């Protein structure tokens, strides 16, 4: 049986543990407050930059993990710019599309952007021994190799050999930088190419068109009619299209939800299962303009801040 001294020591130990925990909790709360302040500052800065730049470049798509240099193109003139399409065989189209989709930079673009880039790529041929890209030169063109092979060297060192179906020189359309390596034709080669201005025009035009389509859709949703154009524009900025086929599950009962959905096309069947032994009960059918998953937005205190930050409003197309 413990003595009074033992009990006093144990009590003092527990008190010290609690004091340390309280100190840790205070420290974590201060850190969380600091994070909240930082989030508020960043949100304010984001709103300021959006006000300055949304009209000049509303293209902010989650899938498009490409950061490019600022462009001097005037967005107001983009609708009047004529993009030239170059005739290609079906085999060439498939090769270019596959090459773009396999490239680490290009694969994050949307399907419509990939197709437009493919349409606008123009053909060029070079003889064996010709220099396609010279290390140190200013670059403004990206290539897809269709026929032949090329060597890539840096200084006196050979880096690799590129075979048909590969993209090279892509940094030139993303950044205003000099070429980091030399590319030389090992054989007679056939290339498809697009320059930086053509690429930027495509990206800005598709961004503007998508933003305009999203705005038109949001204006057609009855429950959003009271929202201002500025709010609608910010909502349109974070929309992401998702396609589902007939019969696909979008939300499973009981699963953790973090996404709010708005239906653009098609219909959604809503059911609920009251117990594991019972069959799901039909509740309703939702269609264009309806939404669901709003419970994902609910929360309290700090959790709500982070839930709002990671929120993605999703348009369901062709359900």
C-alpha positions as a printed NumPy array, in Angstrom:
array([[  0.   ,   0.   ,   0.   ],
       [  1.431,   3.359,  -1.001],
       [  2.473,   5.895,   1.597],
       [  1.171,   9.448,   1.746],
       [  4.47 ,  10.598,   0.26 ],
       [  3.978,   8.203,  -2.694],
       [  0.472,   9.525,  -3.273],
       [  1.696,  13.11 ,  -3.091],
       [  4.459,  12.343,  -5.584],
       [  2.005,  10.649,  -7.975],
       [ -0.362,  13.612,  -7.691],
       [  2.462,  16.05 ,  -8.347],
       [  3.498,  14.009, -11.404],
       [ -0.044,  14.104, -12.79 ],
       [ -0.275,  17.844, -12.158],
       [  2.996,  18.358, -14.037],
       [  1.748,  16.214, -16.951],
       [ -1.445,  18.254, -17.113],
       [  0.55 ,  21.483, -16.996],
       [  2.708,  20.296, -19.887],
       [ -0.371,  19.281, -21.87 ],
       [ -1.98 ,  22.662, -21.208],
       [  1.219,  24.361, -22.363],
       [  1.236,  22.216, -25.505],
       [ -2.439,  22.996, -26.174],
       [ -1.734,  26.72 , -25.739],
       [  1.202,  26.447, -28.14 ],
       [ -0.879,  24.585, -30.719],
       [ -3.711,  27.113, -30.405],
       [ -1.257,  29.951, -30.978],
       [  0.104,  28.132, -34.029],
       [ -3.432,  27.547, -35.306],
       [ -4.281,  31.22 , -34.783],
       [ -1.154,  32.066, -36.736],
       [ -2.253,  29.747, -39.546],
       [ -5.704,  31.349, -39.539],
       [ -4.132,  34.799, -39.839],
       [ -1.952,  33.577, -42.693],
       [ -4.961,  32.063, -44.446],
       [ -6.852,  35.357, -44.081],
       [ -3.89 ,  37.279, -45.481],
       [ -3.494,  34.902, -48.402],
       [ -7.226,  34.981, -49.11 ],
       [ -7.132,  38.769, -49.12 ],
       [ -4.148,  38.765, -51.445],
       [ -5.861,  36.191, -53.671],
       [ -8.997,  38.329, -53.873],
       [ -6.881,  41.372, -54.728],
       [ -4.985,  39.537, -57.449],
       [ -8.193,  38.044, -58.808],
       [ -9.712,  41.51 , -59.104],
       [ -6.652,  42.665, -61.002],
       [ -6.162,  39.6  , -63.12 ],
       [ -9.421,  37.706, -63.563],
       [-10.48 ,  39.795, -66.538],
       [ -7.074,  39.481, -68.165],
       [ -6.641,  35.786, -67.428],
       [ -9.544,  33.967, -65.774],
       [ -7.951,  30.623, -66.546],
       [ -7.475,  28.906, -63.201],
       [ -8.203,  25.253, -63.566],
       [ -7.25 ,  22.658, -61.016],
       [ -6.255,  20.043, -63.515],
       [ -3.928,  22.36 , -65.337],
       [ -0.749,  22.095, -63.286],
       [  1.244,  24.334, -65.583],
       [  2.682,  27.687, -64.626],
       [  3.703,  29.957, -67.466],
       [  5.28 ,  33.371, -67.843],
       [  2.933,  36.398, -68.06 ],
       [  1.673,  36.915, -71.576],
       [  1.358,  40.154, -73.482],
       [ -1.741,  38.987, -75.342],
       [ -4.825,  41.163, -74.954],
       [ -7.705,  38.941, -73.719],
       [-10.235,  41.283, -75.33 ],
       [ -8.753,  40.498, -78.73 ],
       [ -8.569,  36.723, -78.268],
       [-12.016,  36.084, -79.724],
       [-10.864,  37.769, -82.939],
       [ -7.588,  35.867, -83.247],
       [ -7.706,  33.199, -85.943],
       [ -5.971,  29.951, -85.072],
       [ -4.676,  28.027, -88.069],
       [ -5.421,  24.313, -88.2  ],
       [ -3.052,  22.088, -90.161],
       [ -4.24 ,  18.988, -91.967],
       [ -3.03 ,  15.704, -90.478],
       [ -3.59 ,  12.036, -91.139],
       [ -5.423,  10.018, -88.525],
       [ -2.133,   8.279, -87.658],
       [ -0.398,  11.635, -87.098],
       [ -3.251,  12.901, -84.94 ],
       [ -3.129,   9.799, -82.765],
       [  0.658,  10.025, -82.42 ],
       [  0.577,  13.718, -81.414],
       [ -2.285,  13.249, -78.967],
       [ -0.598,  10.254, -77.337],
       [  2.711,  12.137, -77.079],
       [  1.044,  15.146, -75.414],
       [ -0.886,  12.965, -72.963],
       [  2.298,  11.127, -71.948],
       [  4.303,  14.316, -71.401],
       [  4.718,  15.333, -67.753],
       [  3.78 ,  18.965, -68.488],
       [  1.052,  18.533, -71.088],
       [ -0.856,  15.603, -69.576],
       [ -2.521,  17.863, -66.993],
       [ -4.285,  19.929, -69.664],
       [ -7.936,  19.359, -70.457],
       [ -8.951,  17.192, -73.39 ],
       [-10.246,  20.186, -75.376],
       [ -6.934,  22.001, -74.935],
       [ -4.96 ,  18.94 , -76.029],
       [ -7.099,  18.603, -79.157],
       [ -6.756,  22.299, -80.05 ],
       [ -2.976,  22.205, -79.598],
       [ -2.844,  19.101, -81.78 ],
       [ -4.931,  20.793, -84.501],
       [ -2.661,  23.867, -84.504],
       [  0.674,  22.052, -84.683],
       [  2.36 ,  22.592, -88.042],
       [  4.702,  20.181, -89.895],
       [  8.412,  20.657, -90.465],
       [ 11.193,  18.416, -91.768],
       [ 14.959,  18.475, -91.258],
       [ 17.799,  16.497, -92.788],
       [ 20.222,  14.259, -90.924],
       [ 22.786,  16.273, -88.953],
       [ 20.681,  19.43 , -88.708],
       [ 20.39 ,  21.158, -85.345],
       [ 16.814,  21.337, -84.132],
       [ 17.58 ,  23.101, -80.845],
       [ 20.857,  24.773, -79.862],
       [ 21.824,  24.957, -76.197],
       [ 21.859,  28.577, -75.016],
       [ 19.53 ,  29.888, -77.742],
       [ 16.235,  31.56 , -76.914],
       [ 13.473,  29.03 , -77.328],
       [  9.877,  29.562, -78.36 ],
       [  8.786,  26.273, -79.98 ],
       [  7.812,  22.824, -78.741],
       [  8.066,  19.748, -80.969],
       [  6.562,  16.294, -81.359],
       [  8.797,  13.877, -83.255],
       [  6.89 ,  11.764, -85.799],
       [  9.638,  10.201, -87.914],
       [ 13.362,   9.574, -87.372],
       [ 15.39 ,  10.066, -84.191],
       [ 17.322,  12.878, -82.496],
       [ 20.203,  13.071, -80.025],
       [ 20.047,  15.275, -76.935],
       [ 23.38 ,  16.583, -75.65 ],
       [ 24.499,  19.066, -73.024],
       [ 27.987,  20.387, -73.577],
       [ 29.997,  17.382, -74.695],
       [ 27.823,  14.876, -72.852],
       [ 25.083,  12.852, -74.535],
       [ 21.908,  12.789, -72.459],
       [ 19.58 ,  10.577, -74.485],
       [ 18.137,   9.66 , -77.879],
       [ 14.532,  10.621, -78.618],
       [ 12.413,   8.337, -80.787],
       [  9.065,   9.048, -82.55 ],
       [  6.056,   9.805, -80.382],
       [  7.856,  12.042, -77.892],
       [  7.578,  15.74 , -76.988],
       [ 10.678,  17.907, -76.536],
       [ 11.413,  21.61 , -76.052],
       [  8.254,  22.111, -73.986],
       [  9.816,  24.538, -71.499],
       [ 10.054,  27.079, -74.308],
       [  6.277,  27.549, -74.417],
       [  5.961,  27.795, -70.647],
       [  8.839,  30.094, -69.784],
       [ 10.903,  32.698, -71.578],
       [ 14.165,  30.814, -71.042],
       [ 17.183,  29.711, -73.052],
       [ 17.522,  26.174, -74.307],
       [ 19.163,  23.901, -71.743],
       [ 20.398,  21.283, -74.231],
       [ 21.156,  20.727, -77.921],
       [ 18.966,  18.48 , -80.084],
       [ 20.453,  17.143, -83.338],
       [ 18.825,  15.019, -86.047],
       [ 20.399,  11.548, -86.228],
       [ 18.365,  10.817, -89.38 ],
       [ 16.058,  12.734, -91.663],
       [ 13.194,  13.715, -89.346],
       [  9.596,  14.887, -89.478],
       [  8.33 ,  17.108, -86.668],
       [  5.108,  18.757, -85.578],
       [  5.564,  22.118, -83.835],
       [  3.729,  24.95 , -82.092],
       [  5.199,  28.253, -80.854],
       [  4.719,  29.996, -77.526],
       [  2.259,  32.624, -78.744],
       [  0.028,  30.021, -80.371],
       [  0.098,  27.924, -77.204],
       [ -0.701,  30.91 , -74.964],
       [ -3.521,  32.005, -77.248],
       [ -5.075,  28.537, -77.012],
       [ -4.728,  28.438, -73.234],
       [ -6.217,  31.893, -72.698],
       [ -9.009,  31.412, -75.205],
       [-10.091,  28.062, -73.746],
       [ -9.864,  29.555, -70.25 ],
       [-12.055,  32.492, -71.208],
       [-14.553,  30.27 , -73.001],
       [-14.788,  27.842, -70.079],
       [-15.243,  30.674, -67.582],
       [-17.938,  32.224, -69.764],
       [-19.772,  28.886, -70.065],
       [-19.619,  28.35 , -66.304],
       [-20.967,  31.847, -65.663],
       [-23.851,  31.254, -68.066],
       [-24.645,  27.972, -66.345],
       [-24.544,  29.46 , -62.841],
       [-26.849,  32.301, -63.913],
       [-29.361,  29.665, -65.062],
       [-29.527,  28.034, -61.61 ],
       [-32.595,  29.535, -59.859],
       [-31.054,  29.419, -56.387],
       [-28.046,  31.431, -57.567],
       [-30.014,  34.286, -59.122],
       [-29.493,  36.493, -56.055],
       [-25.694,  36.17 , -56.196],
       [-23.704,  39.078, -57.572],
       [-21.6  ,  38.748, -60.726],
       [-18.446,  38.997, -58.622],
       [-19.499,  36.078, -56.422],
       [-20.591,  34.039, -59.439],
       [-17.224,  34.699, -61.064],
       [-15.385,  33.414, -58.013],
       [-17.572,  30.301, -57.934],
       [-16.939,  29.758, -61.649],
       [-13.21 ,  30.008, -60.951],
       [-13.257,  26.895, -58.746],
       [-15.677,  24.75 , -60.729],
       [-14.324,  21.498, -62.088],
       [-16.133,  19.331, -64.639],
       [-16.641,  15.677, -63.773],
       [-18.26 ,  13.145, -66.074],
       [-20.277,  10.164, -64.82 ],
       [-21.847,   7.337, -66.794],
       [-25.32 ,   5.925, -66.278],
       [-25.321,   3.79 , -63.118],
       [-22.139,   5.23 , -61.596],
       [-22.211,   6.004, -57.877],
       [-21.443,   9.649, -57.141],
       [-21.944,   9.649, -53.364],
       [-22.154,   6.555, -51.158],
       [-24.268,   6.673, -48.004],
       [-21.996,   6.603, -44.955],
       [-18.869,   7.705, -46.808],
       [-17.014,  10.842, -45.733],
       [-17.953,  13.732, -48.023],
       [-15.916,  16.799, -48.973],
       [-17.464,  17.768, -52.311],
       [-20.537,  19.787, -53.266],
       [-22.121,  18.96 , -56.639],
       [-24.218,  20.976, -59.086],
       [-25.866,  19.144, -61.978],
       [-25.222,  20.602, -65.425],
       [-26.682,  17.838, -67.62 ],
       [-28.479,  14.571, -66.98 ],
       [-30.302,  13.262, -63.928],
       [-29.31 ,  11.854, -60.543],
       [-31.262,   9.251, -58.593],
       [-31.228,   9.718, -54.792],
       [-31.78 ,   6.689, -52.539],
       [-31.373,   5.94 , -48.838],
       [-30.778,   2.647, -47.037],
       [-32.168,   2.661, -43.478],
       [-30.492,  -0.58 , -42.409],
       [-28.065,  -3.134, -43.825],
       [-30.83 ,  -5.696, -44.177],
       [-33.195,  -3.428, -46.13 ],
       [-33.196,  -2.448, -49.777],
       [-32.404,   1.212, -50.631],
       [-35.506,   3.434, -50.723],
       [-35.951,   5.866, -53.627],
       [-36.166,   9.482, -52.427],
       [-36.079,  11.737, -55.484],
       [-34.654,  12.504, -58.913],
       [-32.461,  15.561, -59.378],
       [-31.743,  17.289, -62.698],
       [-30.057,  20.369, -64.197],
       [-29.641,  23.186, -61.675],
       [-30.188,  20.944, -58.644],
       [-27.367,  20.272, -56.214],
       [-26.448,  17.751, -53.557],
       [-23.626,  16.973, -51.145],
       [-24.113,  20.265, -49.29 ],
       [-23.568,  18.441, -45.972],
       [-19.888,  18.394, -46.948],
       [-19.824,  22.153, -46.362],
       [-21.16 ,  21.952, -42.841],
       [-18.865,  22.227, -39.86 ],
       [-18.007,  24.551, -37.054],
       [-15.166,  26.69 , -35.813],
       [-11.787,  26.158, -37.393],
       [-12.877,  23.031, -39.279],
       [-15.207,  25.133, -41.399],
       [-12.313,  27.365, -42.491],
       [-10.335,  24.431, -43.806],
       [-13.383,  22.772, -45.344],
       [-14.108,  25.951, -47.312],
       [-10.476,  26.221, -48.415],
       [-10.408,  22.701, -49.901],
       [-13.928,  22.911, -51.346],
       [-14.342,  22.027, -55.007],
       [-17.673,  22.847, -56.643],
       [-18.181,  20.187, -59.285],
       [-20.349,  20.27 , -62.428],
       [-21.648,  16.876, -63.452],
       [-21.804,  16.516, -67.228],
       [-23.478,  13.796, -69.287],
       [-24.67 ,  11.681, -66.379]])
